[in-house]
Tab-separated table of C-alpha atoms and ligand atoms in Angstrom:
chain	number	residue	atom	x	y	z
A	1	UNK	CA	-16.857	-12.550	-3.193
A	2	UNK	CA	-15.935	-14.839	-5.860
A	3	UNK	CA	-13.222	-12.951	-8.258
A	4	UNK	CA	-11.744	-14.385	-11.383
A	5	UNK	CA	-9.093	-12.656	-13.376
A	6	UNK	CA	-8.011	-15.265	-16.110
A	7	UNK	CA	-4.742	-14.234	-18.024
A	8	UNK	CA	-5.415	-13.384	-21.314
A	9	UNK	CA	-4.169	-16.905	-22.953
A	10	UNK	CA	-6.388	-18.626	-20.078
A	11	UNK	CA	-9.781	-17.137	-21.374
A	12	UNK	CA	-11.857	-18.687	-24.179
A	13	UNK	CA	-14.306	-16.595	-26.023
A	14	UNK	CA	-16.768	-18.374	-25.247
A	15	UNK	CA	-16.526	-17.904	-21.536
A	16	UNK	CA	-16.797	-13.977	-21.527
A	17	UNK	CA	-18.836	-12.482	-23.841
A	18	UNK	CA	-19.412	-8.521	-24.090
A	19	UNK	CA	-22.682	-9.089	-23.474
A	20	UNK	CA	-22.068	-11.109	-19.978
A	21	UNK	CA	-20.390	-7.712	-19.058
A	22	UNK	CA	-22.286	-5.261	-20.410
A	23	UNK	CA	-24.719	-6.512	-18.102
A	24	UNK	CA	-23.248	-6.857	-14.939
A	25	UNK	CA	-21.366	-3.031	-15.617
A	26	UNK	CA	-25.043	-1.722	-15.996
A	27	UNK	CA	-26.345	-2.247	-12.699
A	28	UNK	CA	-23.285	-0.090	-11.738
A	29	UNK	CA	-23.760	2.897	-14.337
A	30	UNK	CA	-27.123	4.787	-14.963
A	31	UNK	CA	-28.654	6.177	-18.551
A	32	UNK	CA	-25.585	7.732	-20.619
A	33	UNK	CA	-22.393	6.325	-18.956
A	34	UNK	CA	-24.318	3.116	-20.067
A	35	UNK	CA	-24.909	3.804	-23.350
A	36	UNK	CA	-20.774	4.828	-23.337
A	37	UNK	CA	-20.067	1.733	-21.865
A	38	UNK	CA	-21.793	-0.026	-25.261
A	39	UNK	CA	-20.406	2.424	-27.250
A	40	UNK	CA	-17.227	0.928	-26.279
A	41	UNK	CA	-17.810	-2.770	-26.870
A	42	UNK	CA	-15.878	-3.077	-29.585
A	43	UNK	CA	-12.469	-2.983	-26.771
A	44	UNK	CA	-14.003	-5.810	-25.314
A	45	UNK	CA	-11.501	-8.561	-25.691
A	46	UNK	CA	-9.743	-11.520	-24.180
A	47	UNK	CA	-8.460	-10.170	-21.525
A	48	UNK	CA	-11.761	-9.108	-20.081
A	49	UNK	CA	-12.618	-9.527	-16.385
A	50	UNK	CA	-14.880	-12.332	-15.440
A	51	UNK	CA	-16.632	-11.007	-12.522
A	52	UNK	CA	-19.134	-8.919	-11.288
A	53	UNK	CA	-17.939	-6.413	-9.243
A	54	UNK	CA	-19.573	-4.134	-6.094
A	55	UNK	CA	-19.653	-0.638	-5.157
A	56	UNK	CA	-19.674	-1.143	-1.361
A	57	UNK	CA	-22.062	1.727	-0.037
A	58	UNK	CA	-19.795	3.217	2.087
A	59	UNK	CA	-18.041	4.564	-1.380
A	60	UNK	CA	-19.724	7.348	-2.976
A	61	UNK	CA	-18.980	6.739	-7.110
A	62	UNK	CA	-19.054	9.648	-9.066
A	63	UNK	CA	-22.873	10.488	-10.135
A	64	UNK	CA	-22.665	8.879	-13.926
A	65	UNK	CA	-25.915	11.005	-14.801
A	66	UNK	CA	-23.872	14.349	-14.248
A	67	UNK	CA	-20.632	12.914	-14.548
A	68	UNK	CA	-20.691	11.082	-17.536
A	69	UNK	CA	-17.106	8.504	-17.386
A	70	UNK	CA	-15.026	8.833	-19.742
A	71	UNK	CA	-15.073	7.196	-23.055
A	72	UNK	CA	-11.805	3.976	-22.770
A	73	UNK	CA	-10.579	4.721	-25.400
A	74	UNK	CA	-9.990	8.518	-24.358
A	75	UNK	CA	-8.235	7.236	-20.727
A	76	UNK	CA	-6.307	5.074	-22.641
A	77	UNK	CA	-4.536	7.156	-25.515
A	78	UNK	CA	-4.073	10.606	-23.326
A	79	UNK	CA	-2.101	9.361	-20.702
A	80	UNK	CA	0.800	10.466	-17.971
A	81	UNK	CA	3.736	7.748	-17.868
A	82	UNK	CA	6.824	9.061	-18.059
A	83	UNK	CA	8.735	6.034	-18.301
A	84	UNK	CA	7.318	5.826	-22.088
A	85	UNK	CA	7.711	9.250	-23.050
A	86	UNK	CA	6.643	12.860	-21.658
A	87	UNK	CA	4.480	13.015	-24.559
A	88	UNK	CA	0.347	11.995	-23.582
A	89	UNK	CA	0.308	9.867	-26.565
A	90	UNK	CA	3.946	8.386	-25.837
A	91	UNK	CA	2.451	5.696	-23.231
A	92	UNK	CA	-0.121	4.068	-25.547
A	93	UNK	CA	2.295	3.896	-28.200
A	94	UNK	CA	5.597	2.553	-25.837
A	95	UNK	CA	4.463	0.663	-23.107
A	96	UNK	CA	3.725	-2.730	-24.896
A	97	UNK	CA	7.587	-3.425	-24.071
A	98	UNK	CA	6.502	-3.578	-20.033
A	99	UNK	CA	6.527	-6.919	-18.672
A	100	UNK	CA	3.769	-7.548	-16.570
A	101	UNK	CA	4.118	-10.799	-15.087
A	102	UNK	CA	5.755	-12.671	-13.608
A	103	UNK	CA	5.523	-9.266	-10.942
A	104	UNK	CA	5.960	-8.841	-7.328
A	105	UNK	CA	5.363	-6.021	-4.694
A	106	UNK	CA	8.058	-6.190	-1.680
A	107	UNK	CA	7.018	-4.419	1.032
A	108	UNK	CA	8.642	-3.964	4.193
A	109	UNK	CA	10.265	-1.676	6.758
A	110	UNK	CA	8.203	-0.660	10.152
A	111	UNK	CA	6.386	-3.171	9.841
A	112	UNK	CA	6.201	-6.789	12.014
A	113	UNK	CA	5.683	-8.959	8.877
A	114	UNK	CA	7.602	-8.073	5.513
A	115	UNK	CA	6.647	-9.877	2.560
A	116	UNK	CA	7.073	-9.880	-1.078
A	117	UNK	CA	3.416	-10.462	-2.771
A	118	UNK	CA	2.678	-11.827	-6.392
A	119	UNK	CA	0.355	-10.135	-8.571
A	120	UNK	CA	-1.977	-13.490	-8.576
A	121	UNK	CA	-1.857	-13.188	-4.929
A	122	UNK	CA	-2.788	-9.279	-4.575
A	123	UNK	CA	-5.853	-10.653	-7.767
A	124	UNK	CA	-7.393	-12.859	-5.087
A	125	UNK	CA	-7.975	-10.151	-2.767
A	126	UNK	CA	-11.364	-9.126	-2.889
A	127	UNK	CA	-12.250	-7.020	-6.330
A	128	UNK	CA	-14.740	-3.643	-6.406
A	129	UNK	CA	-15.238	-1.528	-9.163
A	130	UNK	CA	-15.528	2.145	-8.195
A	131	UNK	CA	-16.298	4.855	-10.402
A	132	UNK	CA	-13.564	7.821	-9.144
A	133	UNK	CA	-12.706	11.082	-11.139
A	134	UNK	CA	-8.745	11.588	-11.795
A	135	UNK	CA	-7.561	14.904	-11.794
A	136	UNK	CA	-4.527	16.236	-13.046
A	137	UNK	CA	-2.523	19.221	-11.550
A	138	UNK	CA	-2.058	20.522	-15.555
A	139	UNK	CA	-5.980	21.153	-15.834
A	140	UNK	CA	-7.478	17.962	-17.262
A	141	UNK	CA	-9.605	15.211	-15.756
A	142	UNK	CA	-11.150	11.794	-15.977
A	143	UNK	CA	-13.887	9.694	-14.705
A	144	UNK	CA	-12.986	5.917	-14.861
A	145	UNK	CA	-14.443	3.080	-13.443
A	146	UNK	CA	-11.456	1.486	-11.509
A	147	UNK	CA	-11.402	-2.155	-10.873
A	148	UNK	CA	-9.230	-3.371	-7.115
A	149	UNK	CA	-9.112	-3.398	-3.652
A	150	UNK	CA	-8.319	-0.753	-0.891
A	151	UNK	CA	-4.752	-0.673	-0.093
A	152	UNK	CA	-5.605	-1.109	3.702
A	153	UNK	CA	-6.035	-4.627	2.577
A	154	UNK	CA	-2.673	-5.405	1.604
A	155	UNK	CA	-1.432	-2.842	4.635
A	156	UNK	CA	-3.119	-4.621	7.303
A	157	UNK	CA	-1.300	-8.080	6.489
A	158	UNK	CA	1.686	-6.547	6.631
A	159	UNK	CA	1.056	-5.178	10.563
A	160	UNK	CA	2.706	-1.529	10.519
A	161	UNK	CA	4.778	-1.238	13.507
A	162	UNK	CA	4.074	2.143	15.917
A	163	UNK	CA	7.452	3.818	13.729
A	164	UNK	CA	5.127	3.519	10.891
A	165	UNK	CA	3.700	6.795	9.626
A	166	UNK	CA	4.362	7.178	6.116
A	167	UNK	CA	4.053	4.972	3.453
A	168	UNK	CA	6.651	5.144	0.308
A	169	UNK	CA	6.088	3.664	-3.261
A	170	UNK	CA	8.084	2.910	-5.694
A	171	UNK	CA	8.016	1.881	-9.294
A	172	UNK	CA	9.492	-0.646	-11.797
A	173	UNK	CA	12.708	0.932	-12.887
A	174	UNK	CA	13.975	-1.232	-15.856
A	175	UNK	CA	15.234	1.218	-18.898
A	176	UNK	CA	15.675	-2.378	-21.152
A	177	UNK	CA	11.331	-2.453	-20.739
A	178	UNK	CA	10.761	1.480	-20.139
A	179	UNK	CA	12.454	3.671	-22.599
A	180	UNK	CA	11.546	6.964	-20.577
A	181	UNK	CA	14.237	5.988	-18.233
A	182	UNK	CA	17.285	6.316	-20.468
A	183	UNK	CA	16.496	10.346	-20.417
A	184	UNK	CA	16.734	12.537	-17.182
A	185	UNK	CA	13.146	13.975	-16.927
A	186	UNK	CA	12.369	12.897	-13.117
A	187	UNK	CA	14.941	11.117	-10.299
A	188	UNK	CA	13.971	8.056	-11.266
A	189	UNK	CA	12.957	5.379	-10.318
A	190	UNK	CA	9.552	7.219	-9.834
A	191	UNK	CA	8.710	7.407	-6.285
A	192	UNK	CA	5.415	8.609	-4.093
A	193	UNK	CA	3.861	8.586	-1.028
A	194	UNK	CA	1.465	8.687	1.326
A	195	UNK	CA	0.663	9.667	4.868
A	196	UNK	CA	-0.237	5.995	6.776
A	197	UNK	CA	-4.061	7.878	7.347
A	198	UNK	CA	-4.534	8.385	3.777
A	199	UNK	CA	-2.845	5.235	2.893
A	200	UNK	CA	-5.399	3.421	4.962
A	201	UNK	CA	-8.682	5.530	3.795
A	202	UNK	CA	-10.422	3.264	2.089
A	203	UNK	CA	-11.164	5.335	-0.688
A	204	UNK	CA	-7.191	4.771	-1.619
A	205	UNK	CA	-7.527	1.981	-4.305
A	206	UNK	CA	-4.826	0.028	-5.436
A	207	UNK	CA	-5.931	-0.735	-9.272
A	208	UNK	CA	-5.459	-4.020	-11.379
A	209	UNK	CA	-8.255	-3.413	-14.139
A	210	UNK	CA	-10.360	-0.785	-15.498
A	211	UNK	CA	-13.503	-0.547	-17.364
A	212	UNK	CA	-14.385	-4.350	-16.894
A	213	UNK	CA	-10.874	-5.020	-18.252
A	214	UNK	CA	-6.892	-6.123	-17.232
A	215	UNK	CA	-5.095	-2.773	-16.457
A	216	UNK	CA	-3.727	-1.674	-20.005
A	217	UNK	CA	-0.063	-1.068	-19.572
A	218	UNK	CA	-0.225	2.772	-20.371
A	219	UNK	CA	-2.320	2.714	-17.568
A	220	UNK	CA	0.002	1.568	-14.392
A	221	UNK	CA	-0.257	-2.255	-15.451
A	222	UNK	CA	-0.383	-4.761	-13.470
A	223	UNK	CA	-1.160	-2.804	-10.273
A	224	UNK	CA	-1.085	1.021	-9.401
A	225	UNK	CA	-2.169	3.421	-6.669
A	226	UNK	CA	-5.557	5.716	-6.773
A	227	UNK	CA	-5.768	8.800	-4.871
A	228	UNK	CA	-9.034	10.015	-5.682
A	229	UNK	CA	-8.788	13.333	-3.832
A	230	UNK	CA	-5.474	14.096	-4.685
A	231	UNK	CA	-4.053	15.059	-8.043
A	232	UNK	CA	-3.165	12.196	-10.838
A	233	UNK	CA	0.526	12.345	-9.645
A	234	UNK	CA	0.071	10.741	-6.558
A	235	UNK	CA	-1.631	7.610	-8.315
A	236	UNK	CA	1.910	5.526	-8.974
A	237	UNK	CA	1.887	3.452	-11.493
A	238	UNK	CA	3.188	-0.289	-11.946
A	239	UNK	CA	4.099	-0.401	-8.321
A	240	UNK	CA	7.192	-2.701	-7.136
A	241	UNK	CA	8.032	-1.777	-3.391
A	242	UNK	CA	6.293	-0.384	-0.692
A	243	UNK	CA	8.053	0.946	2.545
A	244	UNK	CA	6.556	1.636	5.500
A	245	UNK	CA	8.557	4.913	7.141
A	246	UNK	CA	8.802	6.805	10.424
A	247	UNK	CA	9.907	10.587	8.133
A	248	UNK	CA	7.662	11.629	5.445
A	249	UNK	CA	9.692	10.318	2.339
A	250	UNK	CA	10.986	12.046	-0.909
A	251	UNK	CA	8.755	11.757	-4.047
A	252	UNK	CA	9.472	12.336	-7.218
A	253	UNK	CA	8.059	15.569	-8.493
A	254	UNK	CA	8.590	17.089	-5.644
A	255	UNK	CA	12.451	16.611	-5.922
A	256	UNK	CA	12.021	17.757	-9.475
A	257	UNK	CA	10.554	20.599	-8.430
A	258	UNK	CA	9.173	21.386	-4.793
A	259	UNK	CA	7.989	24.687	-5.199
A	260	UNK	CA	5.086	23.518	-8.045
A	261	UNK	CA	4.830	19.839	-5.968
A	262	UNK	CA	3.967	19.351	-2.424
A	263	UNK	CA	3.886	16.387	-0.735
A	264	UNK	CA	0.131	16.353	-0.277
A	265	UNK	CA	-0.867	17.909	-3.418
A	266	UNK	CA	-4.665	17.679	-2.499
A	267	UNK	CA	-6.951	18.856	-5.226
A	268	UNK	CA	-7.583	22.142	-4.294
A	269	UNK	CA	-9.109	25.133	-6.328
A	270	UNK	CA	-8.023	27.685	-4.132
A	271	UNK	CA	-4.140	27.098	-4.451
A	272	UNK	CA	-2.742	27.678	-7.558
A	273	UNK	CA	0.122	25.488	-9.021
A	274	UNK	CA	2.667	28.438	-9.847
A	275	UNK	CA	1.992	27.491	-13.565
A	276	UNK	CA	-1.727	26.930	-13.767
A	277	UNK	CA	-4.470	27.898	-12.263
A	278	UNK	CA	-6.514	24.911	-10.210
A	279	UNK	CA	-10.030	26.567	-10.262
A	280	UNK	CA	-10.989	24.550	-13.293
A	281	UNK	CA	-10.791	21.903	-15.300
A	282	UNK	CA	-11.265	20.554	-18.182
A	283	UNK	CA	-12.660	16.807	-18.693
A	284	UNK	CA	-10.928	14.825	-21.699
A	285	UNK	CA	-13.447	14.270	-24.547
A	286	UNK	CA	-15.567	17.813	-23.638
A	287	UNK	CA	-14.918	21.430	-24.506
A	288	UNK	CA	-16.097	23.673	-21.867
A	289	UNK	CA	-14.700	23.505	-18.764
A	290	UNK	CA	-16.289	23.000	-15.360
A	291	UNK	CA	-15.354	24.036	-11.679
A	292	UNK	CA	-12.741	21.909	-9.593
A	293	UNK	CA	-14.166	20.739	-6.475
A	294	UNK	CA	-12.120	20.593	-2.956
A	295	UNK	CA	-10.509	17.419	-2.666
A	296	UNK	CA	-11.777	16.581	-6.137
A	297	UNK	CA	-15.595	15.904	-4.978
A	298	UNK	CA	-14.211	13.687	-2.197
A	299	UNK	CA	-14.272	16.454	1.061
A	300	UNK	CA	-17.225	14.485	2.909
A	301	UNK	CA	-15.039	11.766	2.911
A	302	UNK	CA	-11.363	12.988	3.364
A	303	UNK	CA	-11.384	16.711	4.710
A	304	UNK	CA	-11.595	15.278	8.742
A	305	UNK	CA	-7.696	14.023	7.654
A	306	UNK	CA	-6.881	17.571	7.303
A	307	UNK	CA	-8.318	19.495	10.327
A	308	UNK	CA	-6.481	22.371	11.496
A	309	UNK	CA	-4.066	22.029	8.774
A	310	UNK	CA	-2.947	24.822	6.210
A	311	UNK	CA	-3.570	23.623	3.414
A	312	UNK	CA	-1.628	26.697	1.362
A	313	UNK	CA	1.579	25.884	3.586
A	314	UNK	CA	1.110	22.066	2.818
A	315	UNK	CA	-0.015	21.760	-0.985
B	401	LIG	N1	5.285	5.609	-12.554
B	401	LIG	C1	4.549	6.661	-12.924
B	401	LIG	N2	3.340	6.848	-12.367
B	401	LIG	C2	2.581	7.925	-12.734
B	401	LIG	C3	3.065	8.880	-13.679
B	401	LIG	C4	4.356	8.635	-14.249
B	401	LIG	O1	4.868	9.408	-15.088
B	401	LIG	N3	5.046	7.524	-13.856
B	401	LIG	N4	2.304	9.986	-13.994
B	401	LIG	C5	1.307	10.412	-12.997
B	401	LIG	C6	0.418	11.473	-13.485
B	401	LIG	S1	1.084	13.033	-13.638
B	401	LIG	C7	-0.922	11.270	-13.735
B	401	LIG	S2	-1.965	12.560	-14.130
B	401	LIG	C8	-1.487	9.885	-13.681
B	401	LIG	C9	-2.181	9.586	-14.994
B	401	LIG	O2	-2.828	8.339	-14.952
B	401	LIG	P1	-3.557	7.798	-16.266
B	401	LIG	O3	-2.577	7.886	-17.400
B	401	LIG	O4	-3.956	6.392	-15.948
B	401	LIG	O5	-4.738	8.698	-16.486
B	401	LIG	O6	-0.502	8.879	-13.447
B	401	LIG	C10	0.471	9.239	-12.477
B	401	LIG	N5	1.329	8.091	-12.184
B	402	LIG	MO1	-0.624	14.512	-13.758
């Protein structure tokens, strides 16, 4: 499928109106997540995509009618990204210092064919939108329509060697562009990762745009991870190296603090984080809060990865 993602400068007005997209994003949302989608026209800008984009079947979206995504402006001002500041409003605010291109992904160990991969290389890969819900281990959670491509994709062309059975991520780690750094909150740089079986699921998106639109920066720009059945952690943002590994590799929060920060960290009412309970949550923009689902809504697709596991021991 034909995929165009013009850099801001490169796009005339002219060429990509609101209107253009509001059409081709209804076909993908129903009723009210429509009517949200117009209510946020006014963000359309430059920078928009100018594509239309597919759900492939085999990827169950998040039902809009009783899952109404969330408003942009809401997953774009109450954000995680602790290289701009711990505070949710820190990213939004910070993150217009990131440099997004020129960018490159290196990714290498067991694999047959290393590479290091451009970010208008990884943009020609072929673009979906998919409506997922983010969940975060403190109680709060999203619906957004993510614009990319399954990180099988990019795996595949790489050729994972037998050794290969983890994958390890890694993010940008520049304190001169990411002010976060110059404070000791995590082990940075930021790391995560992923057993090769998840990696390859093909629910696990690697993201370049959302709602129609470029990847804001407070948002993982130019290209993070999405683990839809796992909590908001495990989605990386503004990835720079991949490594494929034999031993399942150190992350992040779980250095911080392993006993609140597995390495799986599945969504998963019935384990408590040691700080907050998992049974519910809260979606940004409502009041009330509803029930957390097993593996986020996503068991139909992902539980089979987990069979005969214990998932208390392995949170
Ligand atoms: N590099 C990096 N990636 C990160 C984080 C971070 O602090 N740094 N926070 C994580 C957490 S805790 C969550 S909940 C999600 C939030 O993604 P969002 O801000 O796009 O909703 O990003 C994840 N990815
Ligand atoms: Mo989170």
């Amino acid at each position: 499928m034909l995929f165009k993602f013009p850099t801001p400068s490169q796009v005339r007005e002219d060429e990509v109106t609101p209107r253009d997209l509001f059409l081709t994003r209804r076909s993908l949302m129903a009723g009210g997540a429509a009517a949200m989608a117009l209510g946020s026209l006014p963000v359309w800008s430059g920078n928009a995509f100018a594509a239309s984009f597919q759900v492939p079947t085999t990827i169950k979206p998040a039902d809009p009618k009783f899952d109404p995504t969330t408003p942009m402006k809401s997953a774009t001002t109450y954000n995680n990204f602790y290289e701009f500041g711990t505070g949710k409003g820190d990213p939004a605010e910070n993150a217009g210092t990131l440099k997004t291109r020129p960018w490159e992904i290196a990714i290498g160990g067991e694999v047959a064919k290393p590479m290091t991969i451009g970010i208008e290389d990884m943009l020609k890969f072929p673009m979906e939108e998919r409506i997922y819900r983010l969940r975060c281990v403190e109680g709060w959670s999203m619906v957004i329509p993510w614009v990319g491509f399954s990180l099988a994709e990019l795996l595949k062309r790489v050729e994972p060697t037998g050794n290969a059975k983890y994958v390890a991520f890694q993010t940008l780690n520049d304190p001169k562009q990411m002010p976060g750094l110059r404070s000791w909150v995590l082990d940075w740089p930021y790391t995560e990762g992923l057993r090769l079986d998840e990696a390859m699921h093909p629910l696990t998106l690697l993201a370049v745009g959302m709602y129609g639109e470029v990847l804001p920066n407070q948002n993982g720009a130019p290209i993070r991870l999405v683990v839809p059945w796992k909590y908001g952690f495990k989605s990386i943002k503004s990835i720079v190296r991949i490594t494929l590994v034999k031993d399942q590799p150190p992350t992040a929060w779980n250095k911080s603090q392993p006993r609140e920060y597995g390495f799986y960290s599945n969504v998963n009412p019935e384990v408590d984080h040691p700080r907050w309970s998992q049974a519910t949550e809260r979606r940004v923009g409502e009041f009330s809060r509803r029930k957390t689902l097993p593996f986020n809504g996503y068991a139909e697709e992902v539980a089979s990865l987990y069979a005969g596991m214990d998932l208390k021991a392995n949170y």
